[in-house]
Coordinates of C-alpha atoms in Angstrom, one line a residue:
X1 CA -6.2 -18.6 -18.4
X2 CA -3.5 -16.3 -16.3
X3 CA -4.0 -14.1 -14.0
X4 CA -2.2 -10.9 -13.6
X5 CA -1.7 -8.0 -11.1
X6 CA 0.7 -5.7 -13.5
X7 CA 3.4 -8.3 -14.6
X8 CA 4.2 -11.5 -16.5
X9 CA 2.4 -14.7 -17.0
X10 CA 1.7 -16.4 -13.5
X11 CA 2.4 -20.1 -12.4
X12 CA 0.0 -22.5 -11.6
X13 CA -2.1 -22.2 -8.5
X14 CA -0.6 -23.3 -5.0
X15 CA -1.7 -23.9 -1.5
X16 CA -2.2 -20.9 0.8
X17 CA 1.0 -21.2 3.2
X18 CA 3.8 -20.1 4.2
X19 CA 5.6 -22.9 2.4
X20 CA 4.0 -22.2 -0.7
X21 CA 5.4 -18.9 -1.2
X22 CA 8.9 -18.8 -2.9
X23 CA 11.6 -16.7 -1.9
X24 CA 12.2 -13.7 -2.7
X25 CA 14.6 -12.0 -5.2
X26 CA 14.9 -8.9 -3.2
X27 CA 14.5 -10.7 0.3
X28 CA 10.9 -9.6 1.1
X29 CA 9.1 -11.7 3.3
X30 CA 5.9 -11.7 2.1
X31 CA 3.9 -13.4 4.4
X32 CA 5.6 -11.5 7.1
X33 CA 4.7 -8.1 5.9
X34 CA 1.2 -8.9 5.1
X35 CA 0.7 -9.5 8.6
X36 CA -2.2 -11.1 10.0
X37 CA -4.9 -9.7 7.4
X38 CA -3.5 -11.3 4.6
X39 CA -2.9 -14.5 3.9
X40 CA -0.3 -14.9 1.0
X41 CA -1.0 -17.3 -1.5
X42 CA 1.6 -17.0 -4.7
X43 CA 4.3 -15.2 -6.1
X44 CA 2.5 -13.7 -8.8
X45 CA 5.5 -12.0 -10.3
X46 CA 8.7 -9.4 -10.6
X47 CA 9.1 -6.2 -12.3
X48 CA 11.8 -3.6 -11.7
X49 CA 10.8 -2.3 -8.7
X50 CA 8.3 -4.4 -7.4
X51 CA 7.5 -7.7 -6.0
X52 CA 3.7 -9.0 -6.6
X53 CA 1.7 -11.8 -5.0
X54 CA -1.4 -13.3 -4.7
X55 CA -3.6 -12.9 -1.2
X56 CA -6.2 -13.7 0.6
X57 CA -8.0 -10.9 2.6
X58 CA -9.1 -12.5 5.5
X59 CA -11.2 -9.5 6.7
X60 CA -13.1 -9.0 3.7
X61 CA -13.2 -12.2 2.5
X62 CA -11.6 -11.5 -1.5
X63 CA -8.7 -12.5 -3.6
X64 CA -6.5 -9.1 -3.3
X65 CA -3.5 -8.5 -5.4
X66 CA -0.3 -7.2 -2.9
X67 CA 2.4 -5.3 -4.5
X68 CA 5.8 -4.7 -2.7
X69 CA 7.8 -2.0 -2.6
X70 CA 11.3 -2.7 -1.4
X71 CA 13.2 0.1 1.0
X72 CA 11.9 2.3 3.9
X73 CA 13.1 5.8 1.6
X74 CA 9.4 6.8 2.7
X75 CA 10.5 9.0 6.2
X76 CA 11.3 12.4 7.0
X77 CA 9.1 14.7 4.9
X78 CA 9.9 14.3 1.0
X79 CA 8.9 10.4 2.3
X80 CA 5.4 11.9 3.4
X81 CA 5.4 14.3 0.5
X82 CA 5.7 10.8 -2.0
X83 CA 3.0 8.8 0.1
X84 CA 0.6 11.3 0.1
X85 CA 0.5 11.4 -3.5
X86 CA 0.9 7.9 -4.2
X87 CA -2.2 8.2 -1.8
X88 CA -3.9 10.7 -4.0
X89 CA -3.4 8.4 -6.8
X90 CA -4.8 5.6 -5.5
X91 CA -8.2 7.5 -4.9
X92 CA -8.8 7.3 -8.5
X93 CA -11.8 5.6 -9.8
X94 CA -12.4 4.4 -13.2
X95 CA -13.2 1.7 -15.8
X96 CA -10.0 1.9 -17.2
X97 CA -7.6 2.3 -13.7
X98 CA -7.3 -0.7 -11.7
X99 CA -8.7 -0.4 -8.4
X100 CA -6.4 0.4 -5.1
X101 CA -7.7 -0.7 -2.0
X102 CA -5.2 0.5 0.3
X103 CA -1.2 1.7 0.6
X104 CA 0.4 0.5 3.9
X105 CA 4.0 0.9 4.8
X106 CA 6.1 -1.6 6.8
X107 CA 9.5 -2.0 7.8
X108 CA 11.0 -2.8 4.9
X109 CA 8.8 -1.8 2.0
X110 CA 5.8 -0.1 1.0
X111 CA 2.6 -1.9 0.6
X112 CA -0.1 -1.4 -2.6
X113 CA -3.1 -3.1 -1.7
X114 CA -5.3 -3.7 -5.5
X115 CA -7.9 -5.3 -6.8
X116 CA -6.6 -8.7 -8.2
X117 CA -6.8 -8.9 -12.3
X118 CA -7.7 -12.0 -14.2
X119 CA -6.4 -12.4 -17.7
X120 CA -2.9 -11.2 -18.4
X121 CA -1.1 -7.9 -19.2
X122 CA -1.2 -6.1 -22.8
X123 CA 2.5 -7.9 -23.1
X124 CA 1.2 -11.2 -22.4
X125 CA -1.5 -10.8 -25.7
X126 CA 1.3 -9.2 -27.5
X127 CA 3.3 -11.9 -27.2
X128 CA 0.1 -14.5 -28.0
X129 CA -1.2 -12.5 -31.0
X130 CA -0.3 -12.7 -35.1
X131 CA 0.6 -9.7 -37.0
X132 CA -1.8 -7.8 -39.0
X133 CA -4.8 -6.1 -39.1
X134 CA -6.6 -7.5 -35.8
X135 CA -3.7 -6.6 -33.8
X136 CA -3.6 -3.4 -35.5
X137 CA -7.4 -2.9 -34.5
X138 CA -6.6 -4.5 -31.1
X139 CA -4.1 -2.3 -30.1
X140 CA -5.9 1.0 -31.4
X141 CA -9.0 -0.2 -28.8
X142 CA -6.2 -0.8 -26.2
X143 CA -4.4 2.2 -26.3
X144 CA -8.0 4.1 -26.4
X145 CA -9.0 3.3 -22.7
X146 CA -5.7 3.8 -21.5
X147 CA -6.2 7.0 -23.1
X148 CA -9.7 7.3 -21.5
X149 CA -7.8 6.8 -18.1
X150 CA -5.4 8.8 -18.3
X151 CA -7.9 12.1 -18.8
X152 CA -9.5 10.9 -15.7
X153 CA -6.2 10.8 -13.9
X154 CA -4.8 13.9 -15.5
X155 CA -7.9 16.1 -14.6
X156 CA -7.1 15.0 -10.8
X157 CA -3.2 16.2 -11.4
X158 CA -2.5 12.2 -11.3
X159 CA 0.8 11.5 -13.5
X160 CA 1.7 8.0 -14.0
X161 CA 4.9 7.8 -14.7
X162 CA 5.2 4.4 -15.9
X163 CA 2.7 3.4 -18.9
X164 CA 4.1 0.7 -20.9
X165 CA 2.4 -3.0 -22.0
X166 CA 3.2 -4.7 -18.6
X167 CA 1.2 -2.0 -16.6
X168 CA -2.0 -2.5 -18.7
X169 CA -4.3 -5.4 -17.4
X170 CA -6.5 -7.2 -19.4
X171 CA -9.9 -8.4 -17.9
X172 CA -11.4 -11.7 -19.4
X173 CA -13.6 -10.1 -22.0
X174 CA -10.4 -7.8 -22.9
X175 CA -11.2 -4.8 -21.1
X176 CA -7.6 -2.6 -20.4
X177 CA -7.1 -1.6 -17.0
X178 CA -3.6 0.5 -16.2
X179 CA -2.1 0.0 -13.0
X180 CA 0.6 0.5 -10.7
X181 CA -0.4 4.0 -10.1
X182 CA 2.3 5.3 -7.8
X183 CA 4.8 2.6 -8.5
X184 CA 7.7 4.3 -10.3
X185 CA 6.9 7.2 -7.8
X186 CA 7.8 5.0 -4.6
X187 CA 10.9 3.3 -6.1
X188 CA 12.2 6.2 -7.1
X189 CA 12.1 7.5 -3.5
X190 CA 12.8 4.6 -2.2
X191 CA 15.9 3.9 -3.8
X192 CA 19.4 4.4 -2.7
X193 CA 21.5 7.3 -3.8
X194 CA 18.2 9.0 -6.3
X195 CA 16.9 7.2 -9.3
X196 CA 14.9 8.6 -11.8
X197 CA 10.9 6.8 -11.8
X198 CA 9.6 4.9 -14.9
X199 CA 11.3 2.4 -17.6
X200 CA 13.9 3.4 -20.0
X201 CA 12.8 2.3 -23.4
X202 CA 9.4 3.8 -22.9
X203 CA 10.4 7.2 -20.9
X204 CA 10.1 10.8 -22.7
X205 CA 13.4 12.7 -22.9
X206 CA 12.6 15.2 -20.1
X207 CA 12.0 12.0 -17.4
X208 CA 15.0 10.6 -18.6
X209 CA 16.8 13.9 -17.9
X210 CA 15.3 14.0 -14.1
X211 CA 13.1 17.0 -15.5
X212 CA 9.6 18.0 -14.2
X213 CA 6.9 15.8 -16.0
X214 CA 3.6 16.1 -16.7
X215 CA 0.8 14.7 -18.5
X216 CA 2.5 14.7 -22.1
X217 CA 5.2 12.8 -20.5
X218 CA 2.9 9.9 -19.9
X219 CA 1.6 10.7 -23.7
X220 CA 4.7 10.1 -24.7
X221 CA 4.8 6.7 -23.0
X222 CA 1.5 5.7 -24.3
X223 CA 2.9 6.4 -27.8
X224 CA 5.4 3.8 -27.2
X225 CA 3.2 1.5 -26.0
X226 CA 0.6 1.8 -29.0
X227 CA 3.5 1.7 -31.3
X228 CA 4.9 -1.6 -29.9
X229 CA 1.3 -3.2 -29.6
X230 CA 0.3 -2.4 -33.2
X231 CA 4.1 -3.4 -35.0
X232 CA 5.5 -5.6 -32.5
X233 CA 8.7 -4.2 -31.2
X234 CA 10.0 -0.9 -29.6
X235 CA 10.2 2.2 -31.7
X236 CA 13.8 2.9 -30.4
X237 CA 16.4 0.4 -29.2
X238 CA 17.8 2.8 -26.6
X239 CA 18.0 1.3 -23.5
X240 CA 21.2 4.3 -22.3
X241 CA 19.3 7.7 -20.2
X242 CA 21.7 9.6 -21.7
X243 CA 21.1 8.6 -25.4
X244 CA 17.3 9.5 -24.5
X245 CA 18.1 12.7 -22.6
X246 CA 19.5 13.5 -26.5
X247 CA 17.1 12.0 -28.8
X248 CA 16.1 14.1 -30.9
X249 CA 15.2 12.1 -34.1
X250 CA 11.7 10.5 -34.9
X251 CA 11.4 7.1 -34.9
X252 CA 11.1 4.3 -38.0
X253 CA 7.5 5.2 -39.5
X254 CA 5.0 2.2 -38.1
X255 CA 3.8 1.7 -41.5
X256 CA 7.4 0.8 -42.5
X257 CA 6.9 -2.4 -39.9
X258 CA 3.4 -3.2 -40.2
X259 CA 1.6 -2.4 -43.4
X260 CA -1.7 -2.8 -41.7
X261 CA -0.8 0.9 -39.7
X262 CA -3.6 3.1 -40.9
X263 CA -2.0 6.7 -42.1
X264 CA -4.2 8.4 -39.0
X265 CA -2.6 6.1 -36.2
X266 CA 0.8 6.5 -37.6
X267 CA 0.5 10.0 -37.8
X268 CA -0.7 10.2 -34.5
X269 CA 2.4 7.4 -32.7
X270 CA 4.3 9.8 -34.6
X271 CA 3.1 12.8 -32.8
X272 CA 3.5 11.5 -29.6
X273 CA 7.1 10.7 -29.6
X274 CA 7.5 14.1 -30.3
X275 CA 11.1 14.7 -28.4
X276 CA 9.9 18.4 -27.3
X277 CA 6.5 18.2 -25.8
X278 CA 5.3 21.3 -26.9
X279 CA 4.8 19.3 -30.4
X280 CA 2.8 16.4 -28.4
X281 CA -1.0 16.8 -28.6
X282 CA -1.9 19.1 -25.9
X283 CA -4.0 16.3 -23.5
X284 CA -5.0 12.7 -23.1
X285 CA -8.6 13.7 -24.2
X286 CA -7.3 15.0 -27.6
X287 CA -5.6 11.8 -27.9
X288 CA -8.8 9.5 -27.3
X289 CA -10.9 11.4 -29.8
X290 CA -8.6 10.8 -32.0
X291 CA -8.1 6.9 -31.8
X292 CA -11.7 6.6 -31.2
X293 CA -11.8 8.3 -34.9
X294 CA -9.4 5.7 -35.5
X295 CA -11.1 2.9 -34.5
X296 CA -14.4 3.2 -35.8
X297 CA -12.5 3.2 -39.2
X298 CA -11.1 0.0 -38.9
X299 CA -14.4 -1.5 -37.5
X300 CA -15.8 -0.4 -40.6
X301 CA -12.9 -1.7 -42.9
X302 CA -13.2 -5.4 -41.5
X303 CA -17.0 -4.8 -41.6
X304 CA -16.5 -4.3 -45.0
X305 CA -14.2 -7.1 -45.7
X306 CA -16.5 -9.7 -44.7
X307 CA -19.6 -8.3 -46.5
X308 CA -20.0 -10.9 -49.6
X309 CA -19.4 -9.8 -52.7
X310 CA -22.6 -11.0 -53.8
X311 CA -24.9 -8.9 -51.2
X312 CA -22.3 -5.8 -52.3
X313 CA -23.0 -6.1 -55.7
X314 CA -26.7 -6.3 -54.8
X315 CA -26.3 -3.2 -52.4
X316 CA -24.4 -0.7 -55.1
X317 CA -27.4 -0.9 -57.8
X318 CA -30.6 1.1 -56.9
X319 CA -32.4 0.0 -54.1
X320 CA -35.4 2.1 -54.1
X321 CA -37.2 1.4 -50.6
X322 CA -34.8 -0.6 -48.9
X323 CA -31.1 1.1 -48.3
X324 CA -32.3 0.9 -44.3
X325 CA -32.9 -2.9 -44.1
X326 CA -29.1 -2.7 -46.5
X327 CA -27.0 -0.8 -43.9
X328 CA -28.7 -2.7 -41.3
X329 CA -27.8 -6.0 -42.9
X330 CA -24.4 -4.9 -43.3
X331 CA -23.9 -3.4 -39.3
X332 CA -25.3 -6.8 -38.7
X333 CA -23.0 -9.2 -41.0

């Protein structure tokens, strides 16, 4: 089994030193930074903006997850503005938002302290999983809690900036967690000469413009995701900020890709890479009623599909009496 704290596959365990931890591709010093409350295990992984590793904390006695930040872009006061937020965000508590322990800066980067996720990102079971109707139904349950956590974060003016397959943690009984709250927020202050926050092929028009965005910008990003979960690849191949700034066409239908797209969920991906975000359902809670709706269908459909014929046939004549002890045989099947 992997584990995961928001990126990539990890490598097999190693012993806790110094010596164990590989060098960095940004020139963080890990163990340095952690300073004398951590002990640094592994290099758990890279993303864009981020360097993540393994820890021990020695104070509380738990496996912690430390993400690094690279650049000191967090003085003066837009610095304080950004870590107060990122602070704000990492206040949230929910089922479906990985839990942040702490934010520390150092020297040289900015330190997220998290809870340490066992099982892989959504990208690591994309890449694991068949085609078809299960992955269809997978992704649907997926995308759902995401969408649960992002009306939790929402209501507390928490935008995330940054939801796409690699940021969604997977428990061992398949629970999604997003992470990296706060992430594309610090890089993009932390890096040299501006930058806009988030990652290109799954970033809404108006972020790609360096516009104001708001909770149907991350939406938007979650329509990606779903889309790429449920078909397999990207919806657009843009990987250019200015061809998204002026994207203004919808994207291949998903039932084009992947037959097994019910009409409802394609309809809805559809809606949400609206290019103007007026046309983008109006809130993350609109958007988990609706693959809730979504996924209780599809329950019922493979329900279905696994009834025998036989029991069927039995249960379509008159079945004066009985019809509970039917419906409960067929929950149950």
């Amino acid at each position: 089994m992997s584990e995961s704290a928001g990126i990539g596959s990890l490598t097999p365990t190693l012993p806790a030193s110094r010596a164990a931890v590989p060098a960095s591709p940004r020139g963080i010093d890990a163990a340095r930074l952690a300073g004398e409350r951590f002990r640094v295990k592994r290099h758990l992984g890279a993303g864009a903006s981020k360097e993540v590793y393994q820890a021990e904390d020695l104070m509380l006695k738990r496996e912690v997850a430390l993400a690094f930040i690279a650049g000191g872009g967090l003085r003066g006061s837009t610095g304080e503005h950004v870590l107060h937020e990122v602070q704000t965000m990492a206040r949230l508590e929910h089922p479906h938002i990985v839990t942040v322990y702490d934010v520390r800066e150092a020297k040289d980067a900015t330190i997220i302290v998290s809870r340490l996720i066992r099982g892989g990102s959504a990208a690591d079971w994309l890449g694991r999983t068949e085609p078809g109707a299960a992955r269809v139904q997978s992704a649907v349950n997926i995308a759902g809690q995401v969408a649960s956590a992002l009306v939790h974060a929402h209501a507390d003016g928490v935008i995330h900036r940054d939801v796409k397959p690699t940021n969604i943690l997977l428990t061992s009984d398949g629970t999604a967690l997003l992470a990296d709250f706060g992430v594309a927020l610090l890089a993009e202050a932390a890096a040299e000469g501006g930058g806009v926050a988030g990652s290109l092929p799954y970033m809404p028009p108006e972020q790609a413009a360096g516009a104001h965005v708001d909770a149907r910008s991350d939406l938007y990003a979650l329509g990606v995701t779903v889309y790429e979960l449920a078909c397999g690849r990207l919806p657009f191949e843009d990987r250019d900020a200015a061809l998204i700034r002026a994207r203004t066409s919808p994207p291949p239908d998903p039932r084009g890709i992947e037959p097994a797209v019910p009409r409802e969920l394609s309809d809805l991906i559809l809606r949400l890479l609206a290019p103007a975000r007026e046309e983008r359902p109006a809130s993350a809670a609109e958007v988990e009623r609706v693959l809730a709706s979504i996924a209780a269908t599809l329950a019922a459909a493979r329900r279905a599909a696994r009834f025998p014929a036989a029991l069927q046939a039995a249960a379509d004549r008159p079945f004066v009496g009985r019809e509970a002890a039917v419906e409960a045989l067929r929950a149950a099947w």
